[in-house]
XYZ file of N, CA and C in Angstrom:
555
model
N -98.155 71.701 -23.948
C -96.999 71.564 -24.815
C -96.461 70.138 -24.810
N -96.501 69.487 -23.629
C -95.991 68.121 -23.572
C -96.849 67.178 -24.416
N -98.164 67.446 -24.488
C -99.031 66.624 -25.321
C -98.618 66.688 -26.781
N -98.215 67.871 -27.240
C -97.778 68.037 -28.626
C -96.525 67.219 -28.894
N -95.546 67.323 -28.021
C -94.284 66.615 -28.226
C -94.484 65.108 -28.130
N -95.233 64.665 -27.100
C -95.494 63.231 -26.955
C -96.242 62.683 -28.168
N -97.253 63.396 -28.623
C -98.038 62.929 -29.771
C -97.209 62.931 -31.047
N -96.384 63.950 -31.217
C -95.518 64.007 -32.397
C -94.568 62.818 -32.420
N -93.873 62.591 -31.324
C -92.913 61.483 -31.268
C -93.614 60.129 -31.399
N -94.756 59.994 -30.732
C -95.489 58.727 -30.804
C -95.974 58.455 -32.218
N -96.469 59.491 -32.875
C -96.964 59.318 -34.242
C -95.828 58.987 -35.201
N -94.691 59.625 -35.023
C -93.544 59.330 -35.887
C -93.075 57.888 -35.690
N -92.977 57.450 -34.440
C -92.537 56.075 -34.185
C -93.563 55.051 -34.662
N -94.824 55.308 -34.362
C -95.863 54.351 -34.742
C -96.148 54.364 -36.235
N -95.785 55.442 -36.913
C -96.069 55.554 -38.334
C -95.027 54.939 -39.242
N -93.902 54.542 -38.683
C -92.845 53.939 -39.502
C -93.353 52.630 -40.103
N -93.429 52.575 -41.401
C -93.887 51.367 -42.091
C -95.353 51.062 -41.908
N -96.132 52.055 -41.506
C -97.569 51.840 -41.289
C -98.284 51.665 -42.627
N -99.508 51.161 -42.542
C -100.286 50.881 -43.755
C -100.508 52.128 -44.589
N -100.763 53.274 -43.952
C -101.000 54.495 -44.725
C -99.737 54.938 -45.451
N -98.596 54.851 -44.782
C -97.338 55.237 -45.413
C -97.020 54.347 -46.606
N -97.181 53.049 -46.437
C -96.875 52.124 -47.530
C -97.894 52.221 -48.662
N -99.137 52.536 -48.333
C -100.153 52.732 -49.371
C -99.807 53.943 -50.227
N -99.461 55.050 -49.578
C -99.077 56.263 -50.315
C -97.842 55.987 -51.152
N -96.861 55.299 -50.576
C -95.633 54.984 -51.322
C -95.930 54.096 -52.523
N -96.800 53.108 -52.342
C -97.138 52.198 -53.438
C -97.882 52.891 -54.566
N -98.837 53.743 -54.207
C -99.576 54.470 -55.241
C -98.653 55.444 -55.963
N -97.797 56.125 -55.217
C -96.863 57.067 -55.846
C -95.875 56.344 -56.756
N -95.499 55.129 -56.398
C -94.583 54.361 -57.237
C -95.241 53.958 -58.552
N -96.535 53.618 -58.507
C -97.222 53.155 -59.707
C -97.744 54.281 -60.582
N -98.164 55.375 -59.947
C -98.808 56.448 -60.707
C -97.966 57.713 -60.792
N -96.827 57.718 -60.162
C -96.022 58.929 -60.108
C -96.400 59.761 -58.894
N -95.574 60.689 -58.576
C -95.798 61.525 -57.395
C -96.769 62.660 -57.734
N -98.031 62.278 -57.875
C -99.062 63.265 -58.186
C -99.293 64.180 -56.992
N -99.352 65.479 -57.211
C -99.638 66.397 -56.106
C -100.990 66.135 -55.451
N -101.978 65.704 -56.232
C -103.295 65.403 -55.681
C -103.233 64.281 -54.647
N -102.424 63.267 -54.903
C -102.244 62.172 -53.948
C -101.658 62.707 -52.649
N -100.668 63.561 -52.758
C -100.049 64.133 -51.561
C -101.055 64.967 -50.774
N -101.839 65.777 -51.458
C -102.835 66.617 -50.775
C -103.850 65.748 -50.044
N -104.314 64.682 -50.686
C -105.278 63.771 -50.054
C -104.650 63.100 -48.839
N -103.419 62.642 -48.976
C -102.740 61.974 -47.858
C -102.539 62.931 -46.681
N -102.146 64.160 -46.973
C -101.954 65.144 -45.910
C -103.278 65.485 -45.239
N -104.321 65.661 -46.036
C -105.632 66.013 -45.482
C -106.184 64.903 -44.599
N -106.055 63.652 -45.029
C -106.568 62.563 -44.198
C -105.755 62.425 -42.915
N -104.463 62.662 -42.976
C -103.628 62.596 -41.767
C -104.051 63.640 -40.752
N -104.293 64.842 -41.230
C -104.714 65.927 -40.341
C -106.103 65.641 -39.775
N -107.019 65.197 -40.634
C -108.396 64.939 -40.194
C -108.471 63.796 -39.188
N -107.740 62.725 -39.414
C -107.817 61.592 -38.493
C -107.122 61.896 -37.166
N -106.058 62.671 -37.193
C -105.436 63.087 -35.928
C -106.396 63.981 -35.149
N -107.088 64.859 -35.862
C -108.088 65.710 -35.216
C -109.231 64.899 -34.623
N -109.658 63.873 -35.345
C -110.735 63.021 -34.841
C -110.293 62.262 -33.591
N -109.065 61.766 -33.590
C -108.559 61.054 -32.415
C -108.457 61.992 -31.215
N -107.963 63.200 -31.443
C -107.850 64.170 -30.360
C -109.230 64.594 -29.859
N -110.175 64.746 -30.760
C -111.532 65.108 -30.374
C -112.159 64.009 -29.508
N -111.950 62.776 -29.895
C -112.438 61.656 -29.080
C -111.828 61.685 -27.689
N -110.531 62.004 -27.615
C -109.877 62.133 -26.323
C -110.439 63.279 -25.502
N -110.771 64.379 -26.183
C -111.356 65.536 -25.491
C -112.718 65.199 -24.912
N -113.479 64.375 -25.595
C -114.789 63.977 -25.084
C -114.679 63.041 -23.884
N -113.681 62.182 -23.897
C -113.551 61.163 -22.863
C -112.808 61.649 -21.621
N -111.826 62.516 -21.772
C -110.968 62.935 -20.657
C -111.724 63.503 -19.461
N -112.733 64.362 -19.641
C -113.413 64.915 -18.461
C -114.190 63.883 -17.641
N -114.474 62.735 -18.227
C -115.231 61.708 -17.522
C -114.356 60.807 -16.661
N -113.046 60.992 -16.708
C -112.141 60.066 -16.041
C -111.281 60.775 -15.011
N -111.015 60.053 -13.921
C -110.098 60.538 -12.909
C -108.669 60.161 -13.270
N -107.730 60.471 -12.372
C -106.303 60.253 -12.636
C -105.942 58.826 -12.973
N -106.289 57.870 -12.097
C -105.927 56.473 -12.354
C -106.708 55.888 -13.522
N -107.935 56.309 -13.686
C -108.729 55.817 -14.829
C -108.125 56.304 -16.139
N -107.691 57.563 -16.170
C -107.037 58.080 -17.381
C -105.757 57.311 -17.672
N -104.994 57.016 -16.628
C -103.750 56.269 -16.799
C -104.033 54.850 -17.297
N -105.061 54.216 -16.756
C -105.411 52.865 -17.203
C -105.912 52.890 -18.650
N -106.679 53.914 -18.994
C -107.147 54.029 -20.373
C -105.962 54.234 -21.316
N -105.000 55.052 -20.914
C -103.806 55.257 -21.739
C -103.051 53.938 -21.911
N -102.989 53.137 -20.851
C -102.334 51.828 -20.950
C -103.061 50.924 -21.946
N -104.398 50.939 -21.894
C -105.170 50.131 -22.849
C -104.944 50.594 -24.287
N -104.923 51.898 -24.491
C -104.682 52.420 -25.841
C -103.280 52.056 -26.317
N -102.299 52.118 -25.423
C -100.942 51.694 -25.780
C -100.917 50.214 -26.152
N -101.655 49.415 -25.399
C -101.709 47.984 -25.706
C -102.349 47.742 -27.077
N -103.450 48.435 -27.362
C -104.073 48.304 -28.685
C -103.098 48.722 -29.788
N -102.377 49.817 -29.564
C -101.408 50.278 -30.558
C -100.299 49.247 -30.751
N -99.810 48.689 -29.642
C -98.759 47.676 -29.745
C -99.220 46.437 -30.490
N -100.424 45.981 -30.189
C -100.976 44.807 -30.873
C -101.159 45.102 -32.360
N -101.668 46.291 -32.669
C -101.843 46.664 -34.080
C -100.512 46.636 -34.812
N -99.460 47.123 -34.174
C -98.150 47.153 -34.825
C -97.557 45.758 -34.979
N -97.868 44.869 -34.054
C -97.337 43.509 -34.141
C -98.103 42.641 -35.129
N -99.409 42.836 -35.212
C -100.243 41.918 -35.995
C -100.517 42.416 -37.410
N -100.987 43.649 -37.530
C -101.381 44.137 -38.850
C -100.171 44.626 -39.638
N -100.049 44.128 -40.816
C -98.987 44.560 -41.713
C -99.629 45.077 -42.990
N -98.885 45.888 -43.686
C -99.391 46.406 -44.954
C -99.519 45.250 -45.944
N -100.600 45.283 -46.675
C -100.816 44.258 -47.692
C -100.141 44.678 -48.989
N -99.996 43.703 -49.861
C -99.417 43.970 -51.169
C -100.327 44.943 -51.922
N -99.719 45.909 -52.578
C -100.487 46.876 -53.359
C -101.136 46.175 -54.547
N -102.356 46.542 -54.879
C -102.983 45.972 -56.075
C -102.187 46.346 -57.327
N -102.267 45.503 -58.339
C -101.519 45.773 -59.569
C -101.962 47.069 -60.233
N -103.238 47.368 -60.159
C -103.750 48.598 -60.760
C -104.531 49.381 -59.715
N -103.813 50.138 -58.859
C -104.548 50.911 -57.859
C -105.399 51.984 -58.531
N -106.421 52.372 -57.860
C -107.373 53.325 -58.411
C -106.734 54.675 -58.695
N -107.232 55.342 -59.676
C -106.809 56.711 -59.982
C -107.652 57.718 -59.197
N -108.717 57.245 -58.564
C -109.652 58.109 -57.861
C -109.063 58.598 -56.544
N -108.978 59.903 -56.393
C -108.477 60.472 -55.149
C -109.488 60.296 -54.017
N -110.777 60.268 -54.362
C -111.803 60.033 -53.350
C -111.679 58.638 -52.752
N -111.491 57.640 -53.590
C -111.316 56.270 -53.103
C -110.033 56.156 -52.286
N -108.998 56.827 -52.737
C -107.737 56.827 -51.992
C -107.938 57.454 -50.618
N -108.694 58.541 -50.555
C -108.954 59.200 -49.268
C -109.704 58.266 -48.322
N -110.670 57.528 -48.844
C -111.432 56.597 -48.005
C -110.524 55.495 -47.463
N -109.687 54.945 -48.322
C -108.779 53.879 -47.898
C -107.787 54.402 -46.860
N -107.197 55.560 -47.118
C -106.238 56.126 -46.169
C -106.902 56.444 -44.829
N -108.085 57.023 -44.867
C -108.786 57.349 -43.623
C -109.102 56.079 -42.833
N -109.511 55.021 -43.523
C -109.801 53.760 -42.836
C -108.537 53.192 -42.201
N -107.430 53.236 -42.930
C -106.156 52.779 -42.360
C -105.789 53.612 -41.138
N -105.900 54.913 -41.276
C -105.437 55.806 -40.224
C -106.323 55.785 -38.988
N -107.610 55.665 -39.150
C -108.491 55.651 -37.982
C -108.293 54.418 -37.111
N -107.726 53.370 -37.686
C -107.523 52.132 -36.938
C -106.049 51.816 -36.734
N -105.177 52.800 -36.895
C -103.752 52.502 -36.752
C -103.220 52.905 -35.384
N -102.032 52.452 -35.108
C -101.405 52.685 -33.806
C -101.202 54.164 -33.521
N -100.840 54.931 -34.525
C -100.565 56.350 -34.310
C -101.791 57.084 -33.785
N -102.970 56.806 -34.337
C -104.177 57.488 -33.882
C -104.633 56.980 -32.513
N -104.394 55.691 -32.213
C -104.645 55.197 -30.860
C -103.790 55.976 -29.860
N -102.550 56.232 -30.240
C -101.649 56.943 -29.338
C -102.056 58.405 -29.173
N -102.472 59.049 -30.243
C -102.955 60.434 -30.133
C -104.171 60.476 -29.208
N -105.062 59.528 -29.373
C -106.246 59.424 -28.523
C -105.842 59.262 -27.059
N -104.905 58.341 -26.802
C -104.443 58.084 -25.435
C -103.767 59.308 -24.835
N -102.956 59.980 -25.610
C -102.249 61.163 -25.113
C -103.235 62.288 -24.834
N -104.233 62.433 -25.685
C -105.246 63.462 -25.452
C -105.999 63.199 -24.154
N -106.272 61.938 -23.862
C -106.971 61.595 -22.619
C -106.037 61.759 -21.418
N -104.842 61.208 -21.517
C -103.923 61.195 -20.371
C -103.459 62.599 -19.976
N -103.207 63.459 -20.955
C -102.694 64.797 -20.645
C -103.780 65.848 -20.505
N -105.002 65.492 -20.893
C -106.108 66.453 -20.943
C -105.729 67.677 -21.781
N -104.969 67.411 -22.818
C -104.537 68.466 -23.739
C -104.827 68.012 -25.167
N -106.113 67.937 -25.551
C -106.444 67.389 -26.865
C -105.965 68.248 -28.031
N -105.928 69.555 -27.858
C -105.493 70.408 -28.971
C -104.025 70.178 -29.275
N -103.190 70.189 -28.243
C -101.763 69.974 -28.503
C -101.497 68.541 -28.956
N -102.229 67.564 -28.417
C -102.062 66.179 -28.872
C -102.484 66.045 -30.341
N -103.574 66.706 -30.700
C -104.031 66.669 -32.092
C -103.044 67.331 -33.035
N -102.484 68.454 -32.615
C -101.490 69.138 -33.454
C -100.240 68.284 -33.632
N -99.766 67.686 -32.545
C -98.595 66.812 -32.643
C -98.861 65.606 -33.517
N -100.039 65.004 -33.340
C -100.398 63.851 -34.165
C -100.561 64.207 -35.628
N -101.130 65.374 -35.884
C -101.299 65.816 -37.275
C -99.950 66.066 -37.931
N -99.066 66.736 -37.222
C -97.745 67.017 -37.795
C -96.960 65.729 -38.020
N -97.019 64.813 -37.049
C -96.338 63.531 -37.222
C -96.921 62.732 -38.378
N -98.250 62.710 -38.494
C -98.900 61.999 -39.598
C -98.545 62.582 -40.951
N -98.465 63.916 -41.007
C -98.068 64.587 -42.246
C -96.647 64.174 -42.631
N -95.752 64.130 -41.655
C -94.369 63.723 -41.937
C -94.296 62.291 -42.452
N -95.107 61.406 -41.862
C -95.084 59.993 -42.260
C -95.575 59.804 -43.696
N -96.723 60.400 -44.044
C -97.225 60.201 -45.413
C -96.365 60.957 -46.427
N -95.800 62.094 -46.031
C -94.892 62.809 -46.924
C -93.656 61.961 -47.221
N -93.136 61.293 -46.198
C -91.984 60.402 -46.413
C -92.357 59.262 -47.356
N -93.548 58.711 -47.217
C -93.991 57.657 -48.123
C -94.120 58.154 -49.544
N -94.686 59.355 -49.702
C -94.860 59.935 -51.038
C -93.503 60.223 -51.677
N -92.563 60.765 -50.898
C -91.238 61.086 -51.429
C -90.442 59.831 -51.764
N -90.572 58.799 -50.943
C -89.805 57.570 -51.166
C -90.378 56.730 -52.296
N -91.646 56.927 -52.589
C -92.357 56.125 -53.597
C -92.111 54.646 -53.361
N -91.567 53.961 -54.306
C -91.397 52.515 -54.185
C -90.106 52.088 -53.535
N -89.320 53.029 -53.011
C -88.007 52.670 -52.493
C -87.959 52.485 -50.980
N -89.112 52.316 -50.330
C -89.120 52.066 -48.880
C -88.644 50.643 -48.614
N -87.731 50.461 -47.670
C -87.266 49.104 -47.315
C -88.297 48.416 -46.415
N -89.269 47.784 -47.019
C -90.423 47.255 -46.305
C -90.021 46.239 -45.241
N -89.090 45.357 -45.538
C -88.676 44.345 -44.550
C -88.048 44.996 -43.322
N -87.153 45.939 -43.533
C -86.520 46.628 -42.399
C -87.544 47.410 -41.599
N -88.451 48.066 -42.291
C -89.493 48.821 -41.604
C -90.385 47.894 -40.786
N -90.636 46.704 -41.287
C -91.460 45.739 -40.567
C -90.782 45.321 -39.267
N -89.481 45.127 -39.298
C -88.742 44.751 -38.088
C -88.783 45.894 -37.074
N -88.557 47.109 -37.543
C -88.614 48.279 -36.661
C -90.011 48.412 -36.083
N -91.010 48.254 -36.929
C -92.403 48.394 -36.508
C -92.767 47.379 -35.428
N -92.353 46.146 -35.616
C -92.659 45.115 -34.616
C -91.900 45.364 -33.310
N -90.698 45.866 -33.396
C -89.931 46.197 -32.189
C -90.606 47.319 -31.403
N -91.058 48.345 -32.103
C -91.771 49.443 -31.442
C -93.077 48.931 -30.846
N -93.770 48.047 -31.546
C -95.000 47.460 -31.031
C -94.762 46.692 -29.733
N -93.687 45.917 -29.689
C -93.357 45.175 -28.465
C -93.031 46.141 -27.329
N -92.307 47.212 -27.634
C -91.988 48.212 -26.611
C -93.265 48.886 -26.088
N -94.221 49.132 -26.976
C -95.487 49.723 -26.538
C -96.250 48.785 -25.606
N -96.197 47.490 -25.877
C -96.862 46.534 -24.989
C -96.216 46.526 -23.603
N -94.902 46.604 -23.561
C -94.211 46.665 -22.266
C -94.582 47.946 -21.528
N -94.585 49.063 -22.239
C -94.967 50.334 -21.635
C -96.411 50.299 -21.151
N -97.285 49.665 -21.908
C -98.686 49.531 -21.502
C -98.785 48.743 -20.199
N -98.013 47.678 -20.072
C -98.034 46.876 -18.844
C -97.538 47.693 -17.651
N -96.487 48.477 -17.862
C -95.955 49.324 -16.782
C -96.982 50.354 -16.352
N -97.621 51.019 -17.318
C -98.648 52.013 -16.982
C -99.849 51.377 -16.288
N -100.247 50.192 -16.717
C -101.379 49.529 -16.082
C -101.043 49.170 -14.632
N -99.836 48.723 -14.408
C -99.416 48.394 -13.035
C -99.413 49.666 -12.173
N -98.936 50.747 -12.730
C -98.931 52.014 -11.992
C -100.356 52.485 -11.694
N -101.238 52.345 -12.663
C -102.635 52.752 -12.463
C -103.320 51.923 -11.383
N -102.894 50.667 -11.254
C -103.481 49.803 -10.229
C -102.767 49.946 -8.878
N -101.767 50.832 -8.812
C -101.060 51.069 -7.566
C -99.973 50.067 -7.261
N -99.522 49.366 -8.260
C -98.484 48.336 -8.051
C -97.147 48.725 -8.659
N -97.039 49.940 -9.158
C -95.788 50.291 -9.850
C -95.098 51.467 -9.305
C-alpha cells in the first residue's frame, strides 16, 4: 500500500509541468479537446507506468537492502536532473492530427521522464511493483487529464519554477538516501 501512495504522490509532483502534460495541453489548445487525444494520453500514461513498475519488478529480486536503497537514490538523482534540465519545447505550429503519432511522442516523453524514474525506483525500493505501478498510473492519468482540461491555459513559467524546485529537492533526497545506503546517514 505504501508503494501506491508514494508512487502516486511522486508522479503527481514530478508530473507538474512535465513534457507529456504540456504536449497534451498544447495539442488540445490547437485542435480542441478531442476525446481521442484524451484516450491516447490516458493509455500511454497507464502503459508507461506499468512498464516502469515491471522493470522494477525484474530488478528488485536481484538486489539486497542497501543496493536497493542506492538504486533508489540513483533513480531519484536521474529524476531530479531530468526535472532541472529538460523543459517542454515549444509546440509545433501545426501538430499532427494522428493519434498514433501522438501516442508515440507521449510514450517517448513518459518513458524518459522523472515520474517514471520514480515509479521504477519505488517499485525496486519497496518490492511492491503492482502498487507502485497502480500509483504511478493513477498519478500519470491525473497529470495528462489536467493538461487536457487546461488546454492552453497552463501557466508554463510558474510550472517551470515549481518543476525546478521539485527537481532540486529530489537531488537533495537522492544525496541523503545515497549517504544512508553507504552507512553514513
